Amino acid sequence: MLKLLSYSLHSNGFIPHGHCYLWKTGLVWLHILADATIALAYYSIPFLLIYFISKRKDVPFNGVFLLFGAFIIACGTGHLMEIWTLWHPNYWIAGILKAFTAIISIYTTFALINLIPQALMLPSPAQLEAVNRSLASEIVQRKRIEQELRQAEEVATNSSQAKSEFLANMSHELRTPLNGILGYTQILQRTEPLTNKGRKGVEIIQQCGSHLLTLINDVLDLSKIEARKLELNPVDFYFPAFLDSVTEICRIRAEQKSIALQIELESDLPVGIRADEKRLRQVLINLLGNAIKFTEQGSVTFKVKVISQQSSIIAQEKQQTTNYKIRFEVTDTGVGMSAEQLNKIFQPFEQVGDRKRQAEGTGLGLAISQKIVCLMGSQIEVESEFGKGSTFYFEVDLQEAKDWAKTSRVMQQGTVVGYRGEKRTILVVDDKWENRSVLVNLLEPIGFVVVEASQGEEALQQAIAHKPDLIITDLMMPVMDGFELINRLHQSPQFEKIVVIASSASVFETDQYKSIDAGANAFLPKPIETETLLELLRKYLQLEWVYENKVETKTKANFASSNHPAEIIAPAKEILQQLLNLVQDGDIQKIQEMAPQLSASDDKLTLFAQQVVQLASNFQVKRLETFIKQYIN
């Protein structure tokens, strides 16, 4: 015991470094190999942990794995230090390394203590097996439900198809007798001498028949929407005239009730837009009609304004276009609605107000309008206060249509670009500049000379000065209306045989009959349908239209021969100079519009027009200028 105590106080009997190996070769190598093997094993473990962490980043134990790896590296380094100190007495370094290992081990221990509750929450293999069985059962159940849904969808589709077929058949069966009822009420009103009582009875029959026809159309529209068969057909059209036609239709009824119809249109509205003209008009007329119907005194205000606009470039056409977000708003000072009525106002066959007003409608207008606006990517919003009035509004994205006039001249045979024969003059009489502008933009580009007048007296003066071939006149105008103008024209020997087309937005068929009785050759309803207009012009002026697709076909077929100036007959020098000025101004579009008009006016100029179109279409401005100059010189 005393000897052991003396060993603890003295270094006698130990090797110089304090190890008890006594430098026995076998013992020293045993410790060296053992420490080196342990260090190598320790160093390999962190690499395996790092590989596992890189592959499974979703495991919540990555932090502890890193701490554990650091601890194992420190332990492995400690074993290598044991080998090092056999020859180098760096005991301070060895002690610091052991202290660092102790700190890491303590930190790792506390981290494990915090992590054990989470580890215990992990499901056991038995629990995972139960979850898998549950998921398999849910998958089977979901497949069964999906199969039932598919079967239910097929049943619903078949039912919807059967309903559509039924409605289509019923529509035909109902329209056939209605056509006879409404037709003969009109014949009786025009041709038969009726007593006041008889006339009143015929009017009631016509009103009831018209109401029934409206109901049939509304039900068909609603069924198409519900069956998802109603699609929007966007077209390019003239926006100011569209708005004017909508307001003029509704203004007549407002005037009957002595209600002010106020129109507020922003100045920066686009001139042409692309939308479903028919459906947009249907929605606006419904909103305005309801506002007028439920307003007994005060006013109805129709506002149209631009909320925002954004320019973009169409990649295929390489043209810049502008998209507008436009807000349509209708405000009235009518009866208003309660909160309960607001909740069901857009439901089919729901109506508000007293029974007298309900009898005037079908209860489908707002439901159909809401669904149409939803197809446009928006919805109708309503703000109302009972007894004070309501405001209906919606916002839609509409694309600007810069070539609305050209697009509206497209027919089945192609785009009308002119007509054959001598140039014709048309007198357009309308107190609304928007309506005159529509006709000017439609007719001038295809070769007509259009003269304008704002009322009847001015029209007579213009007719004497320009001697038009045909007159298109509005019926309702100040100073002298269309009826008197037609009478005055036919009383004059100079214009007694002139063709007159009466045009109006009036919904009363009596106005159409009056215009025909006054001497008009035809009636053109507003808003004007271009195809109807062109057909009337063709009929009464005996025209043969020239279509764009036919001009292009002839151009391609005869381009080889058009390279020979000797075979080409040029127009008059004044026209050549006009073409040259357009070329020098770089107005390619105007040249392309003017060239087909030349071939339409004289067949001998066809080759010349084809050459001009070919060069202008390929933007060969220099060659086109040289080509025209050779005929001028």
XYZ file of C-alpha atoms in Angstrom:
633
model
C 0.000 0.000 0.000
C 2.811 2.386 0.883
C 4.540 1.425 -2.348
C 1.445 2.221 -4.379
C 1.114 5.566 -2.620
C 4.746 6.368 -3.409
C 4.084 5.585 -7.076
C 1.350 8.104 -7.104
C 3.746 10.781 -5.812
C 6.869 9.788 -7.762
C 7.550 8.806 -11.375
C 10.161 6.153 -10.534
C 9.454 2.846 -12.295
C 7.454 4.410 -15.185
C 8.553 5.000 -18.717
C 9.457 8.641 -19.500
C 5.976 9.497 -20.851
C 4.104 8.011 -17.960
C 2.560 5.015 -19.810
C 2.674 1.639 -18.191
C 3.491 -0.236 -21.397
C 7.075 -0.687 -20.114
C 7.971 -0.582 -23.812
C 7.069 -4.149 -24.405
C 6.896 -4.367 -28.149
C 3.853 -6.621 -28.367
C 1.859 -4.575 -25.863
C 2.692 -1.256 -27.541
C 1.623 -2.524 -31.006
C -1.551 -3.979 -29.559
C -2.567 -0.529 -28.265
C -1.481 1.222 -31.473
C -3.502 -1.113 -33.730
C -6.518 -1.012 -31.437
C -6.568 2.816 -31.226
C -6.028 3.193 -35.001
C -8.854 0.740 -35.786
C -11.241 2.492 -33.384
C -10.359 5.905 -34.916
C -10.950 4.613 -38.436
C -14.339 3.206 -37.430
C -15.255 6.448 -35.686
C -14.331 8.516 -38.754
C -16.437 6.340 -41.081
C -19.631 6.800 -39.045
C -19.997 10.621 -39.692
C -19.641 10.102 -43.442
C -22.490 7.598 -43.337
C -24.593 10.076 -41.297
C -23.893 12.903 -43.778
C -24.923 10.634 -46.679
C -28.165 9.728 -44.865
C -28.972 13.406 -44.137
C -28.405 14.370 -47.796
C -30.847 11.682 -48.932
C -33.494 12.169 -46.233
C -33.817 15.910 -45.616
C -37.362 15.378 -44.346
C -36.204 13.551 -41.185
C -36.553 15.834 -38.089
C -33.388 14.444 -36.431
C -30.760 15.968 -38.741
C -29.441 18.381 -36.058
C -28.837 15.584 -33.568
C -27.183 13.504 -36.263
C -24.718 16.338 -36.904
C -23.958 16.683 -33.165
C -23.493 12.936 -32.879
C -21.149 12.969 -35.870
C -19.044 15.736 -34.281
C -18.889 13.751 -31.016
C -17.731 10.592 -32.819
C -15.044 12.536 -34.759
C -13.775 13.966 -31.491
C -13.650 10.457 -29.962
C -11.765 9.087 -32.972
C -9.282 11.976 -32.806
C -8.769 11.171 -29.091
C -7.709 7.627 -29.963
C -5.247 8.920 -32.544
C -3.881 11.293 -29.873
C -3.191 8.241 -27.666
C -0.886 6.909 -30.365
C 0.737 10.333 -30.846
C 1.617 10.729 -27.141
C 3.619 7.483 -27.136
C 6.410 9.466 -28.735
C 5.412 13.104 -28.208
C 4.383 14.275 -24.732
C 1.698 16.818 -25.905
C -0.560 16.161 -22.914
C -2.123 19.646 -22.919
C -3.395 19.119 -26.441
C -4.686 15.674 -25.496
C -6.444 17.144 -22.433
C -8.061 19.978 -24.400
C -9.288 17.438 -26.978
C -10.849 15.323 -24.211
C -12.496 18.414 -22.709
C -13.953 19.356 -26.147
C -15.217 15.780 -26.528
C -16.842 16.008 -23.092
C -18.629 19.290 -23.994
C -19.964 17.863 -27.260
C -21.138 14.703 -25.509
C -23.010 16.730 -22.857
C -24.660 18.965 -25.512
C -25.615 15.870 -27.525
C -27.115 14.276 -24.398
C -29.383 17.273 -23.732
C -30.381 17.394 -27.400
C -31.340 13.712 -27.225
C -33.386 14.324 -24.063
C -35.433 16.978 -25.920
C -35.750 14.749 -28.963
C -36.881 11.546 -27.231
C -40.603 12.655 -26.938
C -40.701 13.310 -30.689
C -39.034 9.982 -31.400
C -41.564 8.186 -29.197
C -44.387 9.791 -31.184
C -43.219 8.130 -34.400
C -45.571 5.327 -35.426
C -44.520 1.788 -34.837
C -44.455 -0.777 -37.670
C -47.777 -2.126 -36.432
C -49.300 1.353 -36.518
C -47.930 1.976 -40.028
C -49.457 -1.293 -41.169
C -52.843 -0.200 -39.763
C -52.601 3.147 -41.532
C -51.776 1.424 -44.823
C -54.819 -0.823 -44.455
C -56.987 2.249 -43.743
C -55.615 4.091 -46.799
C -56.235 1.047 -48.994
C -59.827 0.968 -47.752
C -60.249 4.709 -48.460
C -58.877 4.273 -51.985
C -61.389 1.533 -52.690
C -64.194 3.689 -51.286
C -63.066 6.724 -53.316
C -63.017 4.694 -56.528
C -66.538 3.507 -55.751
C -67.699 7.116 -55.163
C -66.002 8.296 -58.378
C -67.776 5.554 -60.302
C -71.109 6.596 -58.772
C -70.385 10.247 -59.680
C -69.630 9.277 -63.275
C -72.879 7.359 -63.455
C -74.766 10.314 -61.936
C -73.091 12.667 -64.428
C -74.150 10.450 -67.326
C -77.714 10.441 -65.998
C -77.642 14.249 -65.615
C -76.235 14.652 -69.136
C -78.929 12.422 -70.590
C -81.576 14.309 -68.610
C -80.212 17.650 -69.797
C -80.198 16.419 -73.388
C -83.753 15.169 -73.034
C -84.805 18.529 -71.555
C -83.102 20.407 -74.402
C -84.810 18.212 -76.988
C -88.154 18.685 -75.251
C -87.734 22.463 -75.113
C -86.644 22.600 -78.750
C -89.688 20.573 -79.823
C -92.029 22.604 -77.611
C -90.508 25.824 -78.938
C -91.271 24.743 -82.488
C -94.790 23.649 -81.581
C -95.487 26.941 -79.761
C -93.868 29.223 -82.343
C -95.905 27.779 -85.209
C -99.305 28.950 -83.895
C -97.745 32.109 -82.453
C -96.496 33.036 -85.912
C -100.058 32.869 -87.191
C -101.475 34.759 -84.190
C -98.968 37.593 -84.297
C -98.947 37.714 -88.095
C -102.690 38.094 -88.437
C -102.921 40.643 -85.615
C -100.545 42.788 -87.667
C -102.582 42.186 -90.832
C -105.818 43.100 -89.028
C -104.262 46.275 -87.626
C -103.076 47.371 -91.068
C -105.838 46.325 -93.438
C -109.132 45.765 -91.623
C -111.468 48.530 -90.422
C -111.919 47.840 -86.718
C -114.009 49.427 -84.033
C -112.246 50.852 -80.971
C -113.229 47.772 -78.998
C -112.014 45.474 -81.771
C -108.742 47.352 -82.125
C -108.209 47.130 -78.368
C -108.861 43.397 -78.484
C -106.360 42.874 -81.299
C -103.759 44.856 -79.374
C -104.333 42.649 -76.309
C -103.913 39.537 -78.462
C -100.642 40.924 -79.868
C -99.343 41.873 -76.413
C -100.162 38.434 -75.006
C -98.594 36.706 -78.005
C -95.452 38.846 -77.775
C -95.228 38.151 -74.046
C -95.510 34.411 -74.671
C -92.862 34.597 -77.416
C -90.532 36.467 -75.050
C -91.095 33.821 -72.380
C -90.261 31.037 -74.866
C -87.057 32.790 -75.937
C -86.026 33.414 -72.320
C -86.643 29.799 -71.290
C -84.621 28.578 -74.273
C -81.771 30.948 -73.420
C -81.777 29.794 -69.796
C -81.831 26.115 -70.775
C -78.906 26.668 -73.160
C -76.911 28.350 -70.400
C -77.671 25.624 -67.877
C -76.730 22.951 -70.409
C -73.525 24.930 -71.131
C -74.492 25.135 -74.803
C -74.625 28.919 -74.927
C -71.336 30.294 -76.233
C -70.229 33.853 -76.811
C -69.585 34.896 -80.409
C -67.310 37.938 -80.269
C -67.249 40.280 -83.259
C -65.716 43.675 -83.976
C -68.214 46.542 -83.900
C -68.511 50.323 -83.561
C -68.912 51.071 -79.839
C -70.496 54.591 -79.889
C -73.264 53.522 -82.276
C -73.851 50.376 -80.222
C -74.368 52.424 -77.053
C -76.564 54.882 -78.926
C -78.787 52.088 -80.245
C -79.194 50.613 -76.748
C -80.159 53.953 -75.218
C -82.497 54.894 -78.091
C -84.425 51.644 -77.683
C -84.914 52.321 -73.970
C -85.471 56.070 -74.320
C -88.848 55.527 -76.003
C -90.250 53.729 -72.966
C -88.711 56.241 -70.576
C -90.410 59.068 -72.457
C -93.727 57.231 -72.240
C -93.413 57.252 -68.438
C -92.032 60.831 -68.367
C -88.782 59.603 -66.805
C -85.465 61.281 -67.554
C -82.946 58.902 -69.143
C -79.501 60.362 -68.483
C -76.499 59.060 -70.435
C -72.970 59.567 -69.084
C -70.255 58.278 -71.406
C -66.559 58.903 -70.763
C -64.646 60.611 -73.534
C -61.853 57.998 -73.588
C -64.055 55.033 -74.518
C -62.661 52.980 -77.425
C -64.177 53.535 -80.877
C -64.298 49.859 -81.798
C -64.414 46.846 -79.475
C -64.511 43.066 -79.803
C -67.321 41.365 -77.888
C -70.536 39.414 -78.331
C -72.626 42.348 -79.544
C -75.957 40.535 -79.296
C -75.475 39.259 -75.734
C -73.983 42.508 -74.431
C -76.954 44.401 -75.877
C -79.323 41.856 -74.297
C -77.816 42.448 -70.848
C -77.810 46.254 -71.095
C -81.367 46.464 -72.430
C -82.528 44.179 -69.622
C -80.879 46.315 -66.917
C -82.156 49.571 -68.427
C -85.612 48.104 -69.019
C -85.898 46.942 -65.402
C -84.728 50.333 -64.132
C -87.388 52.120 -66.198
C -90.081 49.581 -65.258
C -89.553 50.019 -61.515
C -89.175 53.816 -61.612
C -92.309 55.951 -61.485
C -90.652 59.329 -61.037
C -87.143 60.736 -61.114
C -84.539 59.409 -63.507
C -82.554 56.466 -64.790
C -78.818 57.025 -65.343
C -76.698 54.915 -67.681
C -72.941 55.285 -67.131
C -70.125 53.757 -69.169
C -66.516 54.421 -68.188
C -63.031 52.969 -68.555
C -61.642 51.520 -65.328
C -58.229 50.605 -66.725
C -56.478 49.869 -69.999
C -53.420 47.832 -70.910
C -51.526 47.636 -74.179
C -50.055 44.397 -75.469
C -48.599 42.990 -78.694
C -50.221 40.040 -80.472
C -47.313 37.728 -81.278
C -48.869 36.112 -84.358
C -50.005 39.353 -85.993
C -47.213 41.541 -84.567
C -49.745 44.279 -83.896
C -50.281 46.344 -80.785
C -53.698 46.068 -79.208
C -55.290 47.620 -76.132
C -57.430 45.779 -73.602
C -59.968 47.883 -71.717
C -61.747 47.122 -68.455
C -65.083 48.900 -68.928
C -67.732 49.454 -66.272
C -71.413 49.542 -67.218
C -73.671 51.027 -64.532
C -77.434 51.608 -64.388
C -78.843 53.688 -61.519
C -82.521 54.424 -60.909
C -84.636 56.314 -58.374
C -87.271 53.589 -58.282
C -88.778 51.375 -55.604
C -85.513 49.783 -54.495
C -85.231 46.358 -52.862
C -85.031 44.919 -49.375
C -82.187 42.675 -48.194
C -84.421 39.610 -48.603
C -85.227 40.540 -52.196
C -81.553 41.135 -52.995
C -80.734 37.552 -51.975
C -83.018 36.053 -54.637
C -83.133 38.716 -57.359
C -80.900 36.675 -59.722
C -82.857 33.433 -59.316
C -85.035 32.272 -62.258
C -88.705 33.306 -62.153
C -88.123 35.599 -59.148
C -89.634 39.077 -59.424
C -89.904 42.042 -57.064
C -92.385 44.870 -56.907
C -96.171 44.782 -57.088
C -98.150 42.284 -59.174
C -98.760 44.790 -61.949
C -95.028 45.156 -62.611
C -94.465 41.406 -62.238
C -97.019 40.770 -64.965
C -94.884 42.824 -67.373
C -91.967 40.375 -67.286
C -91.064 36.706 -67.143
C -88.756 36.755 -64.135
C -85.914 35.354 -66.245
C -84.214 38.518 -67.502
C -81.826 39.095 -64.609
C -81.057 35.386 -64.218
C -80.101 35.147 -67.895
C -78.179 38.440 -67.804
C -76.167 37.296 -64.770
C -75.235 34.036 -66.488
C -74.238 35.856 -69.697
C -72.028 38.270 -67.757
C -70.483 35.272 -65.954
C -69.604 33.837 -69.381
C -67.848 37.177 -70.035
C -65.718 36.635 -66.911
C -67.540 38.992 -64.566
C -70.771 39.236 -62.572
C -73.538 41.763 -62.053
C -73.380 43.529 -58.696
C -76.312 45.370 -57.134
C -76.647 48.038 -54.462
C -80.158 48.962 -53.403
C -82.068 50.788 -50.673
C -85.740 50.084 -50.253
C -87.850 53.016 -51.392
C -84.886 55.003 -52.782
C -83.598 53.137 -55.814
C -81.023 50.649 -57.056
C -77.701 50.510 -58.870
C -76.735 47.554 -61.078
C -73.208 47.395 -62.492
C -70.622 45.043 -63.929
C -67.075 45.320 -65.274
C -65.805 43.373 -68.286
C -62.504 43.160 -70.149
C -62.931 44.138 -73.795
C -60.330 44.190 -76.553
C -60.073 47.237 -78.793
C -60.977 46.584 -82.433
C -59.206 49.049 -84.722
C -60.397 47.399 -87.941
C -64.054 47.157 -86.908
C -65.312 48.650 -90.194
C -63.422 46.140 -92.349
C -64.434 43.215 -90.155
C -68.112 44.129 -90.299
C -68.033 43.930 -94.119
C -67.073 40.237 -94.017
C -69.722 38.002 -95.648
C -69.803 34.308 -96.513
C -68.232 34.959 -99.894
C -65.429 36.960 -98.263
C -64.803 40.560 -97.304
C -66.568 43.089 -99.531
C -63.927 45.486 -100.888
C -65.871 47.149 -103.678
C -68.444 46.779 -106.409
C -68.387 46.676 -110.193
C -69.618 49.515 -112.302
C -69.796 53.271 -111.926
C -69.308 54.979 -108.589
C -72.546 55.427 -106.602
C -73.528 58.234 -104.230
C -75.492 57.601 -101.029
C -77.078 60.303 -98.850
C -77.150 59.439 -95.130
C -79.643 61.424 -93.042
C -79.498 61.115 -89.237
C -79.383 63.625 -86.393
C -76.932 61.381 -84.482
C -73.351 61.720 -85.700
C -72.574 58.244 -84.348
C -75.135 56.646 -86.660
C -73.903 58.631 -89.669
C -70.322 57.707 -88.798
C -71.178 53.993 -88.859
C -72.536 54.199 -92.396
C -69.694 56.440 -93.584
C -67.079 54.022 -92.247
C -68.854 51.035 -93.737
C -69.571 52.444 -97.200
C -66.714 54.814 -98.122
C -63.959 52.134 -97.956
C -65.826 50.012 -100.510
C -66.163 52.784 -103.078
C -69.334 54.725 -102.275
C -69.476 58.494 -102.138
C -71.295 59.234 -98.869
C -72.986 62.589 -98.310
C -74.269 63.449 -94.824
C -77.211 65.466 -93.500
C -78.423 65.930 -89.921
C -82.140 66.529 -90.632
C -84.745 66.612 -93.403
C -84.324 70.144 -94.734
C -80.570 69.759 -94.987
C -81.119 66.411 -96.713
C -83.235 68.057 -99.419
C -80.490 70.576 -100.069
C -77.820 67.866 -100.239
C -80.005 65.765 -102.556
C -80.339 68.685 -104.992
C -76.604 69.403 -104.835
C -75.258 65.822 -105.125
C -78.088 63.867 -106.811
C -77.609 60.651 -104.805
C -78.486 57.185 -106.121
C -79.966 56.101 -102.789
C -80.967 57.718 -99.481
C -80.808 56.148 -96.005
C -82.790 58.241 -93.532
C -83.613 58.097 -89.847
C -87.292 58.585 -88.915
C -87.097 60.591 -85.674
C -85.236 63.888 -86.293
C -85.700 67.568 -85.374
C -86.886 70.279 -87.800
C -88.041 67.758 -90.424
C -88.417 64.068 -89.566
C -87.912 61.111 -91.880
C -91.606 60.663 -92.710
C -91.949 64.194 -94.045
C -88.642 63.916 -95.885
C -89.847 60.793 -97.713
C -93.110 62.537 -98.659
C -91.294 65.632 -99.917
C -88.874 63.541 -101.973
C -91.615 61.624 -103.756
C -93.600 64.805 -104.395
C -90.605 66.192 -106.302
C -90.383 65.144 -109.990
C -86.600 65.062 -109.640
C -86.616 62.449 -106.827
C -89.928 60.653 -107.208
C -88.199 57.414 -108.266
C -85.195 57.597 -105.914
C -84.646 54.604 -103.610
C -85.193 55.485 -99.928
C -84.351 53.140 -97.041
C -85.907 54.123 -93.713
C -83.860 53.302 -90.587
C -84.886 53.505 -86.945
C -84.271 52.014 -83.504
C -87.994 52.123 -82.751
C -89.394 48.912 -81.292
C -92.875 49.774 -82.582
C -93.760 47.948 -85.772
C -96.223 50.735 -86.608
C -93.254 53.019 -87.334
C -91.958 50.467 -89.835
C -95.342 50.276 -91.523
C -95.691 54.065 -91.579
C -92.304 54.445 -93.295
C -93.264 51.921 -95.987
C -96.669 53.556 -96.400
C -94.952 56.962 -96.702
C -92.981 55.690 -99.694
C -89.801 54.084 -98.325
C -88.571 51.139 -100.358
C -87.332 49.184 -97.328
C -86.881 49.406 -93.579
C -83.459 48.950 -91.941
C -83.702 48.381 -88.159
C -81.128 49.763 -85.773
C -78.645 48.621 -84.684
C -77.725 48.178 -88.328
C -76.633 44.706 -89.401
C -74.032 45.108 -92.118
C -75.098 42.026 -94.049
C -78.687 43.324 -94.189
C -77.473 46.762 -95.301
C -75.285 45.352 -98.081
C -78.088 43.085 -99.272
C -80.468 46.057 -99.527
C -77.874 48.054 -101.476
C -77.247 45.137 -103.810
C -80.959 44.694 -104.389
C -81.956 48.300 -105.041
C -78.790 49.502 -106.811
C -78.337 46.283 -108.832
C -74.735 45.883 -107.616
C -72.230 43.090 -108.056
C -69.903 42.926 -105.070
C -66.151 42.446 -105.325
C -64.728 40.266 -102.540
C -61.234 40.403 -101.109
C -60.526 36.671 -101.437
C -61.389 36.740 -105.150
C -59.110 39.732 -105.773
C -56.238 37.910 -104.084
C -56.846 34.751 -106.114
C -56.802 36.684 -109.365
C -53.698 38.523 -108.256
C -51.785 35.308 -107.700
C -53.016 33.735 -110.927
C -52.102 36.707 -113.085
C -48.996 37.987 -111.378
C -46.732 36.584 -114.085
C -48.566 38.451 -116.797
C -48.747 41.621 -114.696
C -44.972 41.947 -114.900
C -45.385 43.065 -118.499
C -46.301 46.766 -118.563
C -47.370 46.534 -122.218
C -50.402 44.425 -121.254
C -51.472 46.735 -118.434
C -53.938 49.573 -118.897
C -53.395 52.366 -116.370
C -56.088 54.619 -114.890
C -56.349 58.370 -115.380
C -53.375 60.566 -114.554
C -55.180 62.126 -111.566
C -55.648 58.694 -109.987
C -52.033 57.780 -110.728
C -50.873 60.966 -109.026
C -53.090 60.172 -106.037
C -51.579 56.687 -105.797
C -48.079 58.117 -106.077
C -48.776 60.540 -103.219
C -49.988 57.641 -101.068
C -46.837 55.649 -101.885
C -44.588 58.586 -101.000
C -46.543 59.041 -97.738
C -46.139 55.336 -96.975
C -49.917 54.794 -96.608
C -49.959 51.124 -97.624
C -53.391 50.448 -96.119
C -55.046 53.169 -98.162
C -53.356 51.867 -101.329
C -54.654 48.349 -100.629
C -58.160 49.749 -100.198
C -58.007 51.912 -103.321
C -56.625 49.292 -105.728
C -59.614 46.868 -105.599
C -61.936 49.826 -106.151
C -60.160 50.528 -109.451
C -60.706 46.980 -110.733
C -64.310 47.120 -109.543
C -64.978 50.368 -111.424
C -63.429 49.174 -114.698
C -62.431 45.607 -115.671
C -59.682 46.985 -117.928
C -57.837 48.223 -114.829
C -57.771 44.769 -113.183
C -54.161 43.939 -114.147
C -52.965 47.339 -112.984
C -54.804 46.940 -109.654
C -53.391 43.434 -109.188
C -49.838 44.676 -109.656
C -50.395 47.500 -107.182
C -51.880 45.093 -104.601
C -48.990 42.644 -105.050
C -46.274 45.256 -104.596
C -48.081 46.982 -101.715
C -48.724 43.702 -99.866
C -44.997 42.885 -100.022
C -44.085 46.454 -98.958
C -41.980 46.933 -102.106
C -42.414 50.697 -101.909
C -39.559 51.636 -104.290
C -40.717 49.227 -106.988
C -44.315 50.425 -106.569
C -43.218 54.059 -106.924
C -41.241 53.230 -110.095
C -44.176 51.218 -111.470
C -46.615 54.139 -111.045
C -44.159 56.760 -112.329
C -43.637 54.905 -115.614
C -47.330 55.372 -116.435
C -47.377 58.994 -115.285
C -44.427 59.764 -117.555
